[in-house]
Short mmCIF file of C-alpha atoms and ligand atoms in Angstrom, two decimals:
data_model
loop_
_atom_site.label_atom_id
_atom_site.label_comp_id
_atom_site.label_asym_id
_atom_site.label_seq_id
_atom_site.Cartn_x
_atom_site.Cartn_y
_atom_site.Cartn_z
CA MET A 1374 -0.57 -21.00 8.66
CA PHE A 1375 1.71 -18.02 8.02
CA LEU A 1376 3.98 -17.42 4.66
CA LYS A 1377 7.25 -18.10 4.78
CA TRP A 1378 9.52 -15.43 3.69
CA LYS A 1379 12.56 -15.91 1.70
CA LEU A 1380 14.37 -12.66 0.98
CA ILE A 1381 16.60 -11.23 -1.64
CA GLU A 1382 17.99 -8.22 -0.13
CA LEU A 1383 19.67 -5.73 -3.12
CA ASP A 1384 21.88 -2.55 -2.27
CA GLU A 1385 20.21 -0.77 -5.49
CA VAL A 1386 17.76 -1.58 -7.90
CA ASP A 1387 15.74 -0.17 -10.46
CA SER A 1388 12.58 -0.88 -8.92
CA THR A 1389 11.77 -3.77 -6.40
CA ASN A 1390 8.37 -4.36 -8.21
CA GLU A 1391 10.11 -4.63 -11.64
CA TYR A 1392 12.95 -7.18 -10.19
CA ALA A 1393 9.93 -9.26 -8.40
CA LYS A 1394 8.12 -9.71 -12.09
CA ARG A 1395 11.30 -10.60 -13.71
CA ILE A 1396 11.66 -13.69 -10.88
CA ALA A 1397 8.19 -14.26 -10.14
CA VAL A 1398 7.12 -17.25 -12.25
CA ASN A 1399 10.15 -19.13 -11.08
CA SER A 1400 10.21 -17.95 -7.21
CA PRO A 1401 8.03 -19.58 -4.59
CA GLU A 1402 5.16 -17.34 -2.61
CA GLY A 1403 6.41 -15.73 0.06
CA THR A 1404 9.80 -14.10 -1.44
CA VAL A 1405 10.55 -10.70 -0.73
CA ILE A 1406 13.02 -8.18 -2.63
CA VAL A 1407 14.15 -5.65 -0.25
CA ALA A 1408 16.38 -2.64 -1.65
CA LYS A 1409 17.95 0.19 0.18
CA ARG A 1410 17.59 2.32 -2.82
CA GLN A 1411 15.58 2.26 -6.08
CA THR A 1412 17.03 4.30 -9.28
CA ALA A 1413 12.99 4.04 -11.17
CA GLY A 1414 11.06 3.62 -8.28
CA LYS A 1415 6.93 3.35 -9.48
CA GLY A 1416 3.86 4.83 -8.44
CA ARG A 1417 0.76 4.17 -10.12
CA ARG A 1418 -0.09 4.95 -13.85
CA GLY A 1419 3.72 5.78 -14.79
CA ARG A 1420 4.05 7.88 -11.79
CA SER A 1421 7.77 7.95 -9.96
CA TRP A 1422 8.36 6.76 -6.12
CA LYS A 1423 10.98 8.58 -4.81
CA SER A 1424 13.39 5.62 -2.91
CA PRO A 1425 16.40 7.14 -1.13
CA GLU A 1426 18.26 5.41 1.55
CA GLY A 1427 16.83 4.78 4.86
CA GLY A 1428 12.73 4.13 3.46
CA LEU A 1429 11.52 0.46 3.30
CA TRP A 1430 11.48 -0.30 -0.29
CA LEU A 1431 9.94 -4.02 -0.75
CA SER A 1432 7.99 -6.33 -3.24
CA VAL A 1433 6.58 -9.56 -2.17
CA ILE A 1434 5.68 -12.32 -4.43
CA LEU A 1435 2.81 -13.84 -3.92
CA LYS A 1436 0.40 -16.78 -5.70
CA PRO A 1437 -3.13 -15.97 -5.10
CA PRO A 1438 -5.82 -18.11 -6.62
CA ARG A 1439 -6.90 -15.13 -8.95
CA LEU A 1440 -6.15 -11.55 -8.91
CA ASP A 1441 -8.21 -8.91 -6.63
CA PRO A 1442 -8.16 -5.53 -6.24
CA ARG A 1443 -8.53 -5.77 -2.71
CA LEU A 1444 -4.90 -7.25 -2.39
CA VAL A 1445 -4.07 -3.53 -2.08
CA PHE A 1446 -5.72 -3.09 1.49
CA VAL A 1447 -3.34 -6.18 2.70
CA GLY A 1448 -0.36 -3.78 2.16
CA ALA A 1449 -2.19 -0.87 3.73
CA LEU A 1450 -3.73 -2.25 6.48
CA ALA A 1451 0.03 -4.15 7.32
CA VAL A 1452 1.43 -0.51 7.07
CA VAL A 1453 -1.46 0.92 9.27
CA ASP A 1454 -0.53 -2.06 11.70
CA THR A 1455 3.27 -1.38 11.83
CA LEU A 1456 2.85 2.10 12.39
CA GLU A 1457 0.98 1.43 15.88
CA ASP A 1458 3.53 -0.81 16.66
CA PHE A 1459 5.58 2.11 16.63
CA GLY A 1460 3.07 4.47 18.53
CA ILE A 1461 2.20 6.42 14.99
CA PRO A 1462 -1.35 6.40 14.17
CA SER A 1463 -2.63 6.46 11.13
CA GLY A 1464 -5.30 5.88 8.21
CA ILE A 1465 -5.55 4.38 4.88
CA LYS A 1466 -6.77 6.92 1.99
CA TRP A 1467 -8.41 4.64 -0.31
CA PRO A 1468 -7.04 2.93 -2.21
CA ASN A 1469 -3.34 2.45 -1.71
CA ASP A 1470 -1.96 5.25 0.45
CA VAL A 1471 -1.09 5.60 3.94
CA TRP A 1472 -1.17 8.73 5.64
CA VAL A 1473 -0.34 10.47 8.94
CA GLY A 1474 -1.20 13.59 10.10
CA GLY A 1475 -2.72 14.76 6.67
CA ARG A 1476 0.46 13.60 5.19
CA LYS A 1477 1.35 10.41 2.82
CA ILE A 1478 3.35 7.95 4.48
CA ALA A 1479 3.50 5.01 2.32
CA GLY A 1480 2.28 3.74 -0.75
CA ILE A 1481 1.33 0.53 -2.37
CA LEU A 1482 1.26 -0.74 -5.73
CA THR A 1483 0.16 -3.90 -7.25
CA GLU A 1484 0.80 -5.70 -10.04
CA GLY A 1485 0.33 -9.46 -11.57
CA LYS A 1486 -0.46 -11.90 -14.12
CA GLU A 1487 -3.75 -13.65 -13.59
CA GLY A 1488 -3.31 -17.46 -13.08
CA GLU A 1489 0.68 -17.08 -12.38
CA TYR A 1490 1.46 -14.42 -9.93
CA ALA A 1491 0.72 -11.20 -7.82
CA ILE A 1492 3.17 -8.59 -6.61
CA LEU A 1493 2.58 -6.23 -3.74
CA GLY A 1494 4.59 -3.60 -3.40
CA ILE A 1495 5.35 -1.26 -0.72
CA GLY A 1496 7.20 1.88 0.01
CA LEU A 1497 7.52 3.45 3.68
CA ASN A 1498 9.02 6.23 4.76
CA VAL A 1499 11.16 5.44 7.69
CA ASN A 1500 14.32 7.24 8.32
CA ASN A 1501 14.82 9.16 4.92
CA PRO A 1502 13.41 13.01 4.92
CA ALA A 1503 10.21 13.27 3.28
CA PRO A 1504 11.32 13.64 -0.41
CA GLU A 1505 11.74 16.85 -1.70
CA GLY A 1506 9.38 17.95 -4.44
CA VAL A 1507 6.65 15.85 -3.28
CA ASP A 1508 3.49 17.32 -1.71
CA ASN A 1509 2.36 16.35 1.70
CA ALA A 1510 4.58 13.47 2.75
CA THR A 1511 6.19 12.51 5.84
CA SER A 1512 8.33 9.71 7.46
CA MET A 1513 8.38 7.82 10.63
CA ILE A 1514 11.32 9.30 12.15
CA TYR A 1515 9.66 12.59 12.23
CA HIS A 1516 6.92 11.31 14.62
CA THR A 1517 9.24 9.08 16.42
CA GLY A 1518 12.11 11.64 16.76
CA LYS A 1519 15.04 9.22 16.88
CA GLU A 1520 15.98 6.64 13.84
CA LEU A 1521 14.51 3.17 14.01
CA PRO A 1522 16.18 0.01 13.19
CA LEU A 1523 15.06 -0.54 9.61
CA ASN A 1524 15.05 -4.71 9.60
CA LEU A 1525 13.01 -4.35 12.78
CA VAL A 1526 10.34 -2.30 11.00
CA ARG A 1527 10.38 -5.00 7.98
CA GLU A 1528 10.07 -7.48 10.30
CA LYS A 1529 7.12 -6.12 12.00
CA LEU A 1530 5.84 -5.08 8.32
CA LEU A 1531 6.20 -9.06 7.23
CA PHE A 1532 4.41 -10.34 10.25
CA HIS A 1533 1.53 -8.26 9.71
CA LEU A 1534 1.42 -8.54 5.65
CA GLY A 1535 1.52 -12.49 6.51
CA LYS A 1536 -1.35 -12.17 8.98
CA TRP A 1537 -3.75 -9.95 6.50
CA TYR A 1538 -2.69 -12.00 3.62
CA GLU A 1539 -4.39 -14.74 5.18
CA VAL A 1540 -7.65 -13.05 6.29
CA TYR A 1541 -7.77 -12.03 2.46
CA LEU A 1542 -7.42 -15.58 1.32
CA ASP A 1543 -10.20 -16.98 3.57
CA ARG A 1544 -12.29 -13.90 5.15
CA PRO A 1545 -11.86 -11.31 2.65
CA THR A 1546 -15.39 -9.63 4.05
CA VAL A 1547 -13.24 -9.33 7.73
CA LEU A 1548 -10.66 -7.59 5.66
CA MET A 1549 -12.48 -5.14 4.49
CA ASP A 1550 -14.45 -4.75 7.84
CA LYS A 1551 -11.18 -3.47 8.67
CA VAL A 1552 -10.55 -1.55 5.69
CA ARG A 1553 -13.55 0.63 6.21
CA GLU A 1554 -12.51 0.90 10.01
CA ARG A 1555 -9.39 2.37 9.16
CA THR A 1556 -10.35 4.51 6.04
CA PHE A 1557 -10.25 8.10 7.13
CA ILE A 1558 -11.75 9.45 4.03
CA LEU A 1559 -15.34 8.09 4.74
CA GLY A 1560 -17.94 11.28 5.49
CA LYS A 1561 -15.25 13.49 3.67
CA ILE A 1562 -15.88 15.21 0.67
CA VAL A 1563 -13.40 14.06 -1.58
CA LYS A 1564 -12.33 14.61 -5.30
CA VAL A 1565 -11.56 11.37 -7.37
CA GLU A 1566 -9.70 11.08 -10.46
CA GLU A 1567 -11.34 8.33 -12.68
CA GLU A 1568 -10.29 7.88 -16.24
CA GLY A 1569 -9.20 11.10 -16.43
CA ARG A 1570 -12.73 13.17 -15.34
CA PHE A 1571 -12.95 14.56 -11.69
CA ILE A 1572 -15.97 13.88 -9.46
CA ILE A 1573 -16.21 15.80 -6.19
CA GLY A 1574 -18.85 13.96 -3.67
CA ARG A 1575 -19.07 12.68 -0.20
CA ALA A 1576 -17.20 9.38 0.29
CA ILE A 1577 -20.02 6.91 2.14
CA ASP A 1578 -18.75 3.74 2.12
CA VAL A 1579 -16.04 1.36 1.07
CA LEU A 1580 -17.95 -2.16 -0.47
CA ASP A 1581 -16.60 -5.71 0.63
CA ASP A 1582 -15.73 -5.99 -2.89
CA GLY A 1583 -13.34 -2.65 -2.36
CA SER A 1584 -14.86 -0.11 -4.27
CA LEU A 1585 -15.80 3.37 -3.20
CA ILE A 1586 -19.24 4.72 -2.68
CA LEU A 1587 -19.52 8.34 -3.52
CA GLU A 1588 -22.51 10.90 -2.82
CA VAL A 1589 -22.70 12.89 -5.54
CA GLY A 1590 -25.56 15.51 -5.75
CA GLY A 1591 -28.19 13.16 -4.31
CA GLU A 1592 -26.76 9.94 -6.32
CA LEU A 1593 -24.82 7.16 -5.29
CA LYS A 1594 -21.60 6.52 -7.34
CA ARG A 1595 -19.56 3.36 -6.92
CA ILE A 1596 -15.83 3.93 -8.06
CA LEU A 1597 -13.73 0.89 -8.65
CA TYR A 1598 -10.39 2.53 -9.17
CA GLY A 1599 -9.11 6.34 -8.76
CA ASP A 1600 -7.38 8.68 -7.13
CA VAL A 1601 -8.70 10.58 -4.31
CA SER A 1602 -7.86 13.95 -2.71
CA LEU A 1603 -9.33 15.68 0.03
CA ARG A 1604 -11.25 18.58 -0.60
CA ILE A 1605 -11.25 20.88 2.60
C1 LIG B 2509 1.53 5.12 -4.70
O1 LIG B 2509 1.59 5.38 -5.83
O2 LIG B 2509 1.88 5.82 -4.11
C2 LIG B 2509 2.64 3.13 -4.68
C3 LIG B 2509 3.86 3.61 -4.40
C4 LIG B 2509 4.66 2.18 -4.39
C5 LIG B 2509 6.04 2.42 -4.14
C6 LIG B 2509 6.60 0.94 -4.09
S1 LIG B 2509 8.22 1.02 -3.00
C7 LIG B 2509 8.32 -0.73 -3.61
C8 LIG B 2509 7.66 -0.95 -4.67
N1 LIG B 2509 8.90 -0.89 -6.20
C9 LIG B 2509 8.06 -0.19 -6.73
O3 LIG B 2509 8.95 0.51 -7.92
N2 LIG B 2509 6.85 0.60 -5.98
C10 LIG B 2509 6.79 0.16 -4.91
P1 LIG B 2509 0.81 6.62 -6.27
O4 LIG B 2509 -0.38 6.68 -5.93
O5 LIG B 2509 0.73 6.81 -7.73
O6 LIG B 2509 1.45 7.96 -5.76
C11 LIG B 2509 2.58 8.38 -6.26
C12 LIG B 2509 3.18 9.48 -5.71
O7 LIG B 2509 3.06 9.68 -4.36
C13 LIG B 2509 3.98 10.66 -6.49
O8 LIG B 2509 3.21 11.06 -7.64
C14 LIG B 2509 4.55 11.30 -5.45
O9 LIG B 2509 3.42 12.57 -5.62
C15 LIG B 2509 4.42 10.95 -4.19
N3 LIG B 2509 5.56 10.47 -3.72
C16 LIG B 2509 6.77 9.70 -4.57
N4 LIG B 2509 7.38 9.33 -3.46
C17 LIG B 2509 7.21 9.58 -2.40
C18 LIG B 2509 7.68 9.10 -1.11
N5 LIG B 2509 8.56 8.56 -0.95
N6 LIG B 2509 6.69 9.30 0.16
C19 LIG B 2509 5.41 9.87 -0.14
N7 LIG B 2509 5.02 10.20 -1.29
C20 LIG B 2509 5.39 10.07 -2.85
#
């Protein structure tokens, strides 16, 4: 059974993830906070996420049985499927970006408190121009050539989120099969930043637990969490 969404629509907020965290304990699973603009949109590790009007900025409150790093892929696959609905081919840059034609169109930020809640935050550039001062960003409007009804994009995204969340809960290996299919870095030489160190190697696989396998100087190395850049 799909989640029942309960929407909280805001004109402006600091960050939908922060708002979601403030209300998570007392809110049902499936509560969605969506804002027209964020004044302090967040990426990972204190980075900022540019969130002008025209984009889709939302956070979903979930109550999974346990926190699991693979939740990020629920968001990434939902974005990929949504883009496909609008005729835009995309791929996942492990672990939390979605790219179109070599540029980042969406980012996912998961947070949570064990035993209490998980927050799945998604930022997708839709009608907003790719933000200035950000390398390699793109927006749906550049690929469709026309503005899209934001509500329709949101509806599609929530539909796919509900679908992939069920797969994540019931059949996580099926979720990971899809992630492997949609991850465009496999086979490529990448540079990964892991806890302040850079590792260069060939991306070989994504394991069922969500980790990335790199081949570095003939040896296999497992990366649990990191920032990947393509080395072209
Ligand atoms: C992410 O972090 O990609 C996760 C972004 C999650 C944003 C959503 S919006 C709704 C919810 N509420 C929040 O406050 N956050 C979530 P990371 O992998 O750390 O990437 C951050 C980097 O992406 C920045 O340092 C910029 O280089 C780039 N960036 C910032 N804004 C962007 C945008 N609108 N489009 C593309 N790239 C952007």
